[in-house]
């Protein structure tokens, strides 16, 4: 049982009001109270706002980058490795098992109505989890943090052959997860320069590798929407940017001239 004889009725489960949103809210309140509000709300927000859900490993990596989550998880002891333990997220999954579905190797809400309710409940956490997921999937995690917390790399090409390029079809497997997730989250987090660099630059694969990989995997429309937003925020329009441009809505947004040229040309292309 999840309650004790000393538990007051209002503490066991809040009163349920008819309707999907109130019922799901009541269940999530109970889940947050049982497993910790900070961790549970952040984890469910990340799963909710991920484009295609998150795998268990991705969830552990993303939450291991969040100091406030780790502070609550490790409030009673100091771990050898400051990384989210696997069983912590697994317990929440078991609690909500009937409401979740495994799609490939990722977990997401079973029904769109559940997703809409969760999206509304965790709307305030969207910028925060978008920044975490954008940083993770775009492979721009601080190297020291990555090493200390065993956070996985997210290169464009997954290959056993060292130095394989995205156009080496015979030996390369493109990272579908990065192509699906990274740009959307960088845009949602308003990380404009990082989003521009994600589409147009890559230290391993060279210029425009992000565009080529996304086009090959069928994410062209999503990519164009994100690039249009980036261009609009950085330069205000789709005209050829100059070094003096970057004023948007009274807020100074700076971009490197070479990056400005790359993202504009990519969008026009």
PDB file of C-alpha atoms in Angstrom:
ATOM      1  CA  UNK A   1       0.000   0.000   0.000  1.00  0.00           C
ATOM      2  CA  UNK A   2       1.092   3.588  -0.595  1.00  0.00           C
ATOM      3  CA  UNK A   3      -0.616   4.981   2.530  1.00  0.00           C
ATOM      4  CA  UNK A   4      -0.467   4.314   6.283  1.00  0.00           C
ATOM      5  CA  UNK A   5      -3.058   4.248   9.045  1.00  0.00           C
ATOM      6  CA  UNK A   6      -1.783   7.599  10.263  1.00  0.00           C
ATOM      7  CA  UNK A   7      -2.174   9.191   6.809  1.00  0.00           C
ATOM      8  CA  UNK A   8      -4.882  11.811   6.583  1.00  0.00           C
ATOM      9  CA  UNK A   9      -7.360  11.298   3.681  1.00  0.00           C
ATOM     10  CA  UNK A  10      -6.417  14.593   2.025  1.00  0.00           C
ATOM     11  CA  UNK A  11      -2.751  13.572   2.124  1.00  0.00           C
ATOM     12  CA  UNK A  12      -3.343  10.190   0.480  1.00  0.00           C
ATOM     13  CA  UNK A  13      -4.954  11.549  -2.664  1.00  0.00           C
ATOM     14  CA  UNK A  14      -6.551  14.945  -3.346  1.00  0.00           C
ATOM     15  CA  UNK A  15     -10.229  15.204  -4.179  1.00  0.00           C
ATOM     16  CA  UNK A  16     -10.888  14.290  -7.807  1.00  0.00           C
ATOM     17  CA  UNK A  17     -12.987  16.617  -9.946  1.00  0.00           C
ATOM     18  CA  UNK A  18     -14.678  15.104 -13.039  1.00  0.00           C
ATOM     19  CA  UNK A  19     -12.736  15.651 -16.258  1.00  0.00           C
ATOM     20  CA  UNK A  20      -9.501  14.410 -17.788  1.00  0.00           C
ATOM     21  CA  UNK A  21      -7.371  17.401 -16.741  1.00  0.00           C
ATOM     22  CA  UNK A  22      -8.427  17.410 -13.052  1.00  0.00           C
ATOM     23  CA  UNK A  23      -8.082  13.614 -12.815  1.00  0.00           C
ATOM     24  CA  UNK A  24      -4.609  13.623 -14.373  1.00  0.00           C
ATOM     25  CA  UNK A  25      -3.591  16.575 -12.193  1.00  0.00           C
ATOM     26  CA  UNK A  26      -4.682  14.642  -9.108  1.00  0.00           C
ATOM     27  CA  UNK A  27      -2.671  11.603 -10.193  1.00  0.00           C
ATOM     28  CA  UNK A  28       0.398  13.705 -10.970  1.00  0.00           C
ATOM     29  CA  UNK A  29       0.144  15.539  -7.647  1.00  0.00           C
ATOM     30  CA  UNK A  30       0.119  12.153  -5.913  1.00  0.00           C
ATOM     31  CA  UNK A  31       3.099  10.963  -8.011  1.00  0.00           C
ATOM     32  CA  UNK A  32       5.077  14.141  -7.335  1.00  0.00           C
ATOM     33  CA  UNK A  33       4.372  13.842  -3.623  1.00  0.00           C
ATOM     34  CA  UNK A  34       5.500  10.224  -3.587  1.00  0.00           C
ATOM     35  CA  UNK A  35       8.723  10.544  -5.603  1.00  0.00           C
ATOM     36  CA  UNK A  36       9.590  14.201  -5.061  1.00  0.00           C
ATOM     37  CA  UNK A  37       8.093  17.186  -6.824  1.00  0.00           C
ATOM     38  CA  UNK A  38      11.315  18.668  -8.232  1.00  0.00           C
ATOM     39  CA  UNK A  39      12.504  15.449  -9.836  1.00  0.00           C
ATOM     40  CA  UNK A  40       9.108  14.148 -10.971  1.00  0.00           C
ATOM     41  CA  UNK A  41       7.843  17.386 -12.513  1.00  0.00           C
ATOM     42  CA  UNK A  42      11.140  17.984 -14.359  1.00  0.00           C
ATOM     43  CA  UNK A  43      11.253  14.416 -15.687  1.00  0.00           C
ATOM     44  CA  UNK A  44       7.639  14.442 -16.876  1.00  0.00           C
ATOM     45  CA  UNK A  45       8.083  17.903 -18.406  1.00  0.00           C
ATOM     46  CA  UNK A  46      11.103  16.656 -20.366  1.00  0.00           C
ATOM     47  CA  UNK A  47       9.180  13.629 -21.624  1.00  0.00           C
ATOM     48  CA  UNK A  48       6.187  15.814 -22.501  1.00  0.00           C
ATOM     49  CA  UNK A  49       8.092  18.428 -24.516  1.00  0.00           C
ATOM     50  CA  UNK A  50      10.458  15.996 -26.242  1.00  0.00           C
ATOM     51  CA  UNK A  51       9.544  15.650 -29.915  1.00  0.00           C
ATOM     52  CA  UNK A  52       9.369  11.850 -29.819  1.00  0.00           C
ATOM     53  CA  UNK A  53       9.611  11.094 -26.106  1.00  0.00           C
ATOM     54  CA  UNK A  54      12.809  10.053 -24.330  1.00  0.00           C
ATOM     55  CA  UNK A  55      14.577   6.766 -23.729  1.00  0.00           C
ATOM     56  CA  UNK A  56      15.623   5.790 -20.203  1.00  0.00           C
ATOM     57  CA  UNK A  57      19.274   6.570 -20.949  1.00  0.00           C
ATOM     58  CA  UNK A  58      18.402   9.950 -22.467  1.00  0.00           C
ATOM     59  CA  UNK A  59      16.264  10.813 -19.444  1.00  0.00           C
ATOM     60  CA  UNK A  60      19.118   9.959 -17.092  1.00  0.00           C
ATOM     61  CA  UNK A  61      21.581  12.010 -19.155  1.00  0.00           C
ATOM     62  CA  UNK A  62      19.296  15.056 -19.376  1.00  0.00           C
ATOM     63  CA  UNK A  63      18.365  15.089 -15.681  1.00  0.00           C
ATOM     64  CA  UNK A  64      21.993  14.508 -14.684  1.00  0.00           C
ATOM     65  CA  UNK A  65      22.701  17.945 -16.153  1.00  0.00           C
ATOM     66  CA  UNK A  66      20.213  19.634 -13.807  1.00  0.00           C
ATOM     67  CA  UNK A  67      21.682  20.637 -10.450  1.00  0.00           C
ATOM     68  CA  UNK A  68      18.351  21.231  -8.689  1.00  0.00           C
ATOM     69  CA  UNK A  69      17.126  17.732  -9.580  1.00  0.00           C
ATOM     70  CA  UNK A  70      20.337  16.105  -8.369  1.00  0.00           C
ATOM     71  CA  UNK A  71      20.256  18.160  -5.175  1.00  0.00           C
ATOM     72  CA  UNK A  72      16.851  16.711  -4.280  1.00  0.00           C
ATOM     73  CA  UNK A  73      17.756  13.151  -5.317  1.00  0.00           C
ATOM     74  CA  UNK A  74      20.983  13.195  -3.315  1.00  0.00           C
ATOM     75  CA  UNK A  75      19.797  15.270  -0.371  1.00  0.00           C
ATOM     76  CA  UNK A  76      20.636  12.507   2.137  1.00  0.00           C
ATOM     77  CA  UNK A  77      23.963  11.276   0.792  1.00  0.00           C
ATOM     78  CA  UNK A  78      26.827  12.198  -1.508  1.00  0.00           C
ATOM     79  CA  UNK A  79      27.303   9.762  -4.409  1.00  0.00           C
ATOM     80  CA  UNK A  80      30.618   8.719  -5.896  1.00  0.00           C
ATOM     81  CA  UNK A  81      29.347   9.748  -9.333  1.00  0.00           C
ATOM     82  CA  UNK A  82      26.887  12.653  -9.401  1.00  0.00           C
ATOM     83  CA  UNK A  83      24.513  11.122 -11.932  1.00  0.00           C
ATOM     84  CA  UNK A  84      20.826  10.247 -11.726  1.00  0.00           C
ATOM     85  CA  UNK A  85      20.465   6.564 -10.709  1.00  0.00           C
ATOM     86  CA  UNK A  86      18.575   4.394 -13.207  1.00  0.00           C
ATOM     87  CA  UNK A  87      15.993   3.159 -10.709  1.00  0.00           C
ATOM     88  CA  UNK A  88      14.737   6.679  -9.863  1.00  0.00           C
ATOM     89  CA  UNK A  89      13.097   7.265 -13.251  1.00  0.00           C
ATOM     90  CA  UNK A  90      12.104   3.577 -13.517  1.00  0.00           C
ATOM     91  CA  UNK A  91       9.941   3.909 -10.377  1.00  0.00           C
ATOM     92  CA  UNK A  92       7.987   6.811 -11.894  1.00  0.00           C
ATOM     93  CA  UNK A  93       7.513   4.822 -15.112  1.00  0.00           C
ATOM     94  CA  UNK A  94       6.043   1.903 -13.149  1.00  0.00           C
ATOM     95  CA  UNK A  95       3.724   4.258 -11.261  1.00  0.00           C
ATOM     96  CA  UNK A  96       2.343   5.696 -14.516  1.00  0.00           C
ATOM     97  CA  UNK A  97       2.675   2.522 -16.559  1.00  0.00           C
ATOM     98  CA  UNK A  98      -0.918   2.512 -17.867  1.00  0.00           C
ATOM     99  CA  UNK A  99      -0.567   6.096 -19.123  1.00  0.00           C
ATOM    100  CA  UNK A 100       2.728   5.656 -20.985  1.00  0.00           C
ATOM    101  CA  UNK A 101       3.709   3.807 -24.144  1.00  0.00           C
ATOM    102  CA  UNK A 102       7.046   2.629 -25.479  1.00  0.00           C
ATOM    103  CA  UNK A 103       7.539   3.796 -29.048  1.00  0.00           C
ATOM    104  CA  UNK A 104      10.645   2.153 -30.399  1.00  0.00           C
ATOM    105  CA  UNK A 105      13.135   2.790 -27.614  1.00  0.00           C
ATOM    106  CA  UNK A 106      11.514   5.971 -26.277  1.00  0.00           C
ATOM    107  CA  UNK A 107       8.695   6.511 -23.766  1.00  0.00           C
ATOM    108  CA  UNK A 108       5.884   9.024 -24.218  1.00  0.00           C
ATOM    109  CA  UNK A 109       2.274   9.620 -23.208  1.00  0.00           C
ATOM    110  CA  UNK A 110      -0.146   6.942 -24.397  1.00  0.00           C
ATOM    111  CA  UNK A 111      -2.785   9.325 -25.750  1.00  0.00           C
ATOM    112  CA  UNK A 112      -2.719  12.844 -27.132  1.00  0.00           C
ATOM    113  CA  UNK A 113      -5.213  14.020 -24.519  1.00  0.00           C
ATOM    114  CA  UNK A 114      -2.806  12.952 -21.775  1.00  0.00           C
ATOM    115  CA  UNK A 115      -0.006  14.839 -23.522  1.00  0.00           C
ATOM    116  CA  UNK A 116      -2.147  17.982 -23.804  1.00  0.00           C
ATOM    117  CA  UNK A 117      -2.985  17.841 -20.098  1.00  0.00           C
ATOM    118  CA  UNK A 118       0.672  17.377 -19.154  1.00  0.00           C
ATOM    119  CA  UNK A 119       1.722  20.141 -21.553  1.00  0.00           C
ATOM    120  CA  UNK A 120      -0.639  22.534 -19.804  1.00  0.00           C
ATOM    121  CA  UNK A 121       0.454  21.462 -16.319  1.00  0.00           C
ATOM    122  CA  UNK A 122       4.193  21.739 -17.002  1.00  0.00           C
ATOM    123  CA  UNK A 123       4.144  24.769 -19.329  1.00  0.00           C
ATOM    124  CA  UNK A 124       6.210  26.773 -16.859  1.00  0.00           C
ATOM    125  CA  UNK A 125       9.032  24.233 -17.062  1.00  0.00           C
ATOM    126  CA  UNK A 126       9.247  24.229 -20.867  1.00  0.00           C
ATOM    127  CA  UNK A 127      12.103  26.765 -21.226  1.00  0.00           C
ATOM    128  CA  UNK A 128      14.146  24.970 -18.587  1.00  0.00           C
ATOM    129  CA  UNK A 129      13.810  21.443 -19.971  1.00  0.00           C
ATOM    130  CA  UNK A 130      14.149  22.728 -23.546  1.00  0.00           C
ATOM    131  CA  UNK A 131      17.528  24.227 -22.644  1.00  0.00           C
ATOM    132  CA  UNK A 132      18.622  20.934 -21.076  1.00  0.00           C
ATOM    133  CA  UNK A 133      17.496  18.823 -24.037  1.00  0.00           C
ATOM    134  CA  UNK A 134      18.796  21.321 -26.609  1.00  0.00           C
ATOM    135  CA  UNK A 135      22.225  21.317 -24.997  1.00  0.00           C
ATOM    136  CA  UNK A 136      22.236  17.530 -24.753  1.00  0.00           C
ATOM    137  CA  UNK A 137      21.011  16.607 -28.234  1.00  0.00           C
ATOM    138  CA  UNK A 138      23.037  19.340 -29.957  1.00  0.00           C
ATOM    139  CA  UNK A 139      26.135  17.799 -28.356  1.00  0.00           C
ATOM    140  CA  UNK A 140      27.275  21.045 -26.724  1.00  0.00           C
ATOM    141  CA  UNK A 141      27.491  19.759 -23.147  1.00  0.00           C
ATOM    142  CA  UNK A 142      30.486  21.105 -21.258  1.00  0.00           C
ATOM    143  CA  UNK A 143      33.283  18.511 -21.663  1.00  0.00           C
ATOM    144  CA  UNK A 144      34.118  18.482 -17.946  1.00  0.00           C
ATOM    145  CA  UNK A 145      30.481  17.930 -17.010  1.00  0.00           C
ATOM    146  CA  UNK A 146      30.120  15.217 -19.650  1.00  0.00           C
ATOM    147  CA  UNK A 147      33.115  13.337 -18.297  1.00  0.00           C
ATOM    148  CA  UNK A 148      32.181  13.723 -14.624  1.00  0.00           C
ATOM    149  CA  UNK A 149      28.574  12.538 -15.073  1.00  0.00           C
ATOM    150  CA  UNK A 150      29.098  10.011 -17.883  1.00  0.00           C
ATOM    151  CA  UNK A 151      26.800  11.837 -20.298  1.00  0.00           C
ATOM    152  CA  UNK A 152      26.671  10.233 -23.744  1.00  0.00           C
ATOM    153  CA  UNK A 153      27.875  11.959 -26.896  1.00  0.00           C
ATOM    154  CA  UNK A 154      25.352  12.848 -29.607  1.00  0.00           C
ATOM    155  CA  UNK A 155      27.377  13.011 -32.862  1.00  0.00           C
ATOM    156  CA  UNK A 156      25.626  13.260 -36.208  1.00  0.00           C
ATOM    157  CA  UNK A 157      27.161   9.948 -37.289  1.00  0.00           C
ATOM    158  CA  UNK A 158      27.087   6.760 -35.226  1.00  0.00           C
ATOM    159  CA  UNK A 159      29.750   4.482 -36.659  1.00  0.00           C
ATOM    160  CA  UNK A 160      32.332   1.966 -35.529  1.00  0.00           C
ATOM    161  CA  UNK A 161      34.671   3.386 -38.163  1.00  0.00           C
ATOM    162  CA  UNK A 162      36.727   6.277 -36.828  1.00  0.00           C
ATOM    163  CA  UNK A 163      36.253   9.495 -38.793  1.00  0.00           C
ATOM    164  CA  UNK A 164      33.295   8.227 -40.845  1.00  0.00           C
ATOM    165  CA  UNK A 165      31.356  10.960 -42.669  1.00  0.00           C
ATOM    166  CA  UNK A 166      27.606  11.271 -43.043  1.00  0.00           C
ATOM    167  CA  UNK A 167      27.804  10.516 -46.762  1.00  0.00           C
ATOM    168  CA  UNK A 168      29.607   7.179 -46.166  1.00  0.00           C
ATOM    169  CA  UNK A 169      26.358   5.251 -46.426  1.00  0.00           C
ATOM    170  CA  UNK A 170      28.002   1.844 -46.158  1.00  0.00           C
ATOM    171  CA  UNK A 171      29.608   2.458 -42.755  1.00  0.00           C
ATOM    172  CA  UNK A 172      27.610   5.349 -41.270  1.00  0.00           C
ATOM    173  CA  UNK A 173      24.359   5.398 -39.323  1.00  0.00           C
ATOM    174  CA  UNK A 174      22.892   8.866 -38.919  1.00  0.00           C
ATOM    175  CA  UNK A 175      21.833   9.979 -35.456  1.00  0.00           C
ATOM    176  CA  UNK A 176      18.072  10.222 -35.889  1.00  0.00           C
ATOM    177  CA  UNK A 177      17.548  11.320 -32.308  1.00  0.00           C
ATOM    178  CA  UNK A 178      19.762  14.391 -32.681  1.00  0.00           C
ATOM    179  CA  UNK A 179      18.143  15.346 -35.974  1.00  0.00           C
ATOM    180  CA  UNK A 180      14.649  15.040 -34.497  1.00  0.00           C
ATOM    181  CA  UNK A 181      15.211  16.791 -31.178  1.00  0.00           C
ATOM    182  CA  UNK A 182      18.063  19.294 -31.067  1.00  0.00           C
ATOM    183  CA  UNK A 183      16.885  22.207 -33.257  1.00  0.00           C
ATOM    184  CA  UNK A 184      13.361  22.269 -31.829  1.00  0.00           C
ATOM    185  CA  UNK A 185      14.620  22.501 -28.249  1.00  0.00           C
ATOM    186  CA  UNK A 186      17.258  25.132 -28.995  1.00  0.00           C
ATOM    187  CA  UNK A 187      14.561  27.291 -30.593  1.00  0.00           C
ATOM    188  CA  UNK A 188      12.139  26.730 -27.699  1.00  0.00           C
ATOM    189  CA  UNK A 189      14.908  27.722 -25.275  1.00  0.00           C
ATOM    190  CA  UNK A 190      15.658  30.830 -27.394  1.00  0.00           C
ATOM    191  CA  UNK A 191      19.274  29.741 -27.861  1.00  0.00           C
ATOM    192  CA  UNK A 192      19.442  31.410 -31.271  1.00  0.00           C
ATOM    193  CA  UNK A 193      23.180  31.292 -31.947  1.00  0.00           C
ATOM    194  CA  UNK A 194      23.387  27.668 -30.835  1.00  0.00           C
ATOM    195  CA  UNK A 195      20.453  26.787 -33.084  1.00  0.00           C
ATOM    196  CA  UNK A 196      22.094  28.502 -36.067  1.00  0.00           C
ATOM    197  CA  UNK A 197      25.356  26.669 -35.428  1.00  0.00           C
ATOM    198  CA  UNK A 198      23.533  23.348 -35.015  1.00  0.00           C
ATOM    199  CA  UNK A 199      22.118  23.570 -38.529  1.00  0.00           C
ATOM    200  CA  UNK A 200      25.112  25.002 -40.345  1.00  0.00           C
ATOM    201  CA  UNK A 201      28.284  23.952 -38.534  1.00  0.00           C
ATOM    202  CA  UNK A 202      29.750  20.750 -37.103  1.00  0.00           C
ATOM    203  CA  UNK A 203      33.357  20.245 -36.059  1.00  0.00           C
ATOM    204  CA  UNK A 204      33.344  16.563 -37.072  1.00  0.00           C
ATOM    205  CA  UNK A 205      31.192  16.559 -40.228  1.00  0.00           C
ATOM    206  CA  UNK A 206      31.844  20.009 -41.661  1.00  0.00           C
ATOM    207  CA  UNK A 207      29.553  22.816 -42.939  1.00  0.00           C
ATOM    208  CA  UNK A 208      25.862  22.098 -43.614  1.00  0.00           C
ATOM    209  CA  UNK A 209      26.124  18.545 -42.243  1.00  0.00           C
ATOM    210  CA  UNK A 210      23.104  19.210 -40.025  1.00  0.00           C
ATOM    211  CA  UNK A 211      20.994  20.240 -43.016  1.00  0.00           C
ATOM    212  CA  UNK A 212      22.120  17.234 -45.071  1.00  0.00           C
ATOM    213  CA  UNK A 213      21.424  14.732 -42.288  1.00  0.00           C
ATOM    214  CA  UNK A 214      17.987  16.153 -41.478  1.00  0.00           C
ATOM    215  CA  UNK A 215      17.016  16.250 -45.138  1.00  0.00           C
ATOM    216  CA  UNK A 216      18.088  12.632 -45.637  1.00  0.00           C
ATOM    217  CA  UNK A 217      16.085  11.485 -42.596  1.00  0.00           C
ATOM    218  CA  UNK A 218      12.934  13.401 -43.554  1.00  0.00           C
ATOM    219  CA  UNK A 219      13.051  16.312 -41.091  1.00  0.00           C
ATOM    220  CA  UNK A 220      13.198  19.020 -43.756  1.00  0.00           C
ATOM    221  CA  UNK A 221       9.919  20.755 -42.860  1.00  0.00           C
ATOM    222  CA  UNK A 222      10.684  20.879 -39.134  1.00  0.00           C
ATOM    223  CA  UNK A 223      14.176  22.164 -39.915  1.00  0.00           C
ATOM    224  CA  UNK A 224      12.882  24.948 -42.189  1.00  0.00           C
ATOM    225  CA  UNK A 225      10.396  26.094 -39.556  1.00  0.00           C
ATOM    226  CA  UNK A 226      13.175  26.277 -36.962  1.00  0.00           C
ATOM    227  CA  UNK A 227      15.549  28.071 -39.320  1.00  0.00           C
ATOM    228  CA  UNK A 228      12.863  30.592 -40.242  1.00  0.00           C
ATOM    229  CA  UNK A 229      12.386  31.353 -36.544  1.00  0.00           C
ATOM    230  CA  UNK A 230      16.132  31.681 -35.990  1.00  0.00           C
ATOM    231  CA  UNK A 231      16.562  34.032 -38.958  1.00  0.00           C
ATOM    232  CA  UNK A 232      13.593  36.117 -37.829  1.00  0.00           C
ATOM    233  CA  UNK A 233      14.906  36.437 -34.263  1.00  0.00           C
ATOM    234  CA  UNK A 234      18.507  37.179 -35.195  1.00  0.00           C
ATOM    235  CA  UNK A 235      17.889  39.529 -38.109  1.00  0.00           C
ATOM    236  CA  UNK A 236      14.230  40.507 -38.080  1.00  0.00           C
ATOM    237  CA  UNK A 237      13.635  39.471 -41.715  1.00  0.00           C
ATOM    238  CA  UNK A 238      14.970  37.160 -44.404  1.00  0.00           C
ATOM    239  CA  UNK A 239      17.059  39.783 -46.187  1.00  0.00           C
ATOM    240  CA  UNK A 240      20.801  39.295 -46.408  1.00  0.00           C
ATOM    241  CA  UNK A 241      22.121  40.057 -42.889  1.00  0.00           C
ATOM    242  CA  UNK A 242      24.953  42.451 -42.244  1.00  0.00           C
ATOM    243  CA  UNK A 243      27.325  42.806 -39.322  1.00  0.00           C
ATOM    244  CA  UNK A 244      25.303  45.752 -37.994  1.00  0.00           C
ATOM    245  CA  UNK A 245      22.030  43.831 -37.872  1.00  0.00           C
ATOM    246  CA  UNK A 246      20.793  41.906 -34.884  1.00  0.00           C
ATOM    247  CA  UNK A 247      18.397  44.346 -33.213  1.00  0.00           C
ATOM    248  CA  UNK A 248      15.083  42.597 -32.553  1.00  0.00           C
ATOM    249  CA  UNK A 249      12.314  44.022 -30.412  1.00  0.00           C
ATOM    250  CA  UNK A 250      14.640  46.380 -28.570  1.00  0.00           C
ATOM    251  CA  UNK A 251      16.847  43.510 -27.414  1.00  0.00           C
ATOM    252  CA  UNK A 252      20.374  43.171 -28.745  1.00  0.00           C
ATOM    253  CA  UNK A 253      20.972  39.691 -30.129  1.00  0.00           C
ATOM    254  CA  UNK A 254      24.478  39.185 -31.428  1.00  0.00           C
ATOM    255  CA  UNK A 255      25.626  36.662 -33.991  1.00  0.00           C
ATOM    256  CA  UNK A 256      29.024  36.049 -35.509  1.00  0.00           C
ATOM    257  CA  UNK A 257      29.207  37.422 -39.102  1.00  0.00           C
ATOM    258  CA  UNK A 258      30.230  34.036 -40.534  1.00  0.00           C
ATOM    259  CA  UNK A 259      27.392  32.354 -38.661  1.00  0.00           C
ATOM    260  CA  UNK A 260      24.999  35.013 -39.927  1.00  0.00           C
ATOM    261  CA  UNK A 261      25.973  34.259 -43.507  1.00  0.00           C
ATOM    262  CA  UNK A 262      25.703  30.483 -42.993  1.00  0.00           C
ATOM    263  CA  UNK A 263      22.263  30.425 -41.399  1.00  0.00           C
ATOM    264  CA  UNK A 264      20.823  32.917 -43.891  1.00  0.00           C
ATOM    265  CA  UNK A 265      22.171  30.977 -46.875  1.00  0.00           C
ATOM    266  CA  UNK A 266      20.898  27.732 -45.372  1.00  0.00           C
ATOM    267  CA  UNK A 267      17.419  29.175 -44.930  1.00  0.00           C
ATOM    268  CA  UNK A 268      17.337  30.611 -48.461  1.00  0.00           C
ATOM    269  CA  UNK A 269      18.543  27.270 -49.825  1.00  0.00           C
TER     270      UNK A 269
END
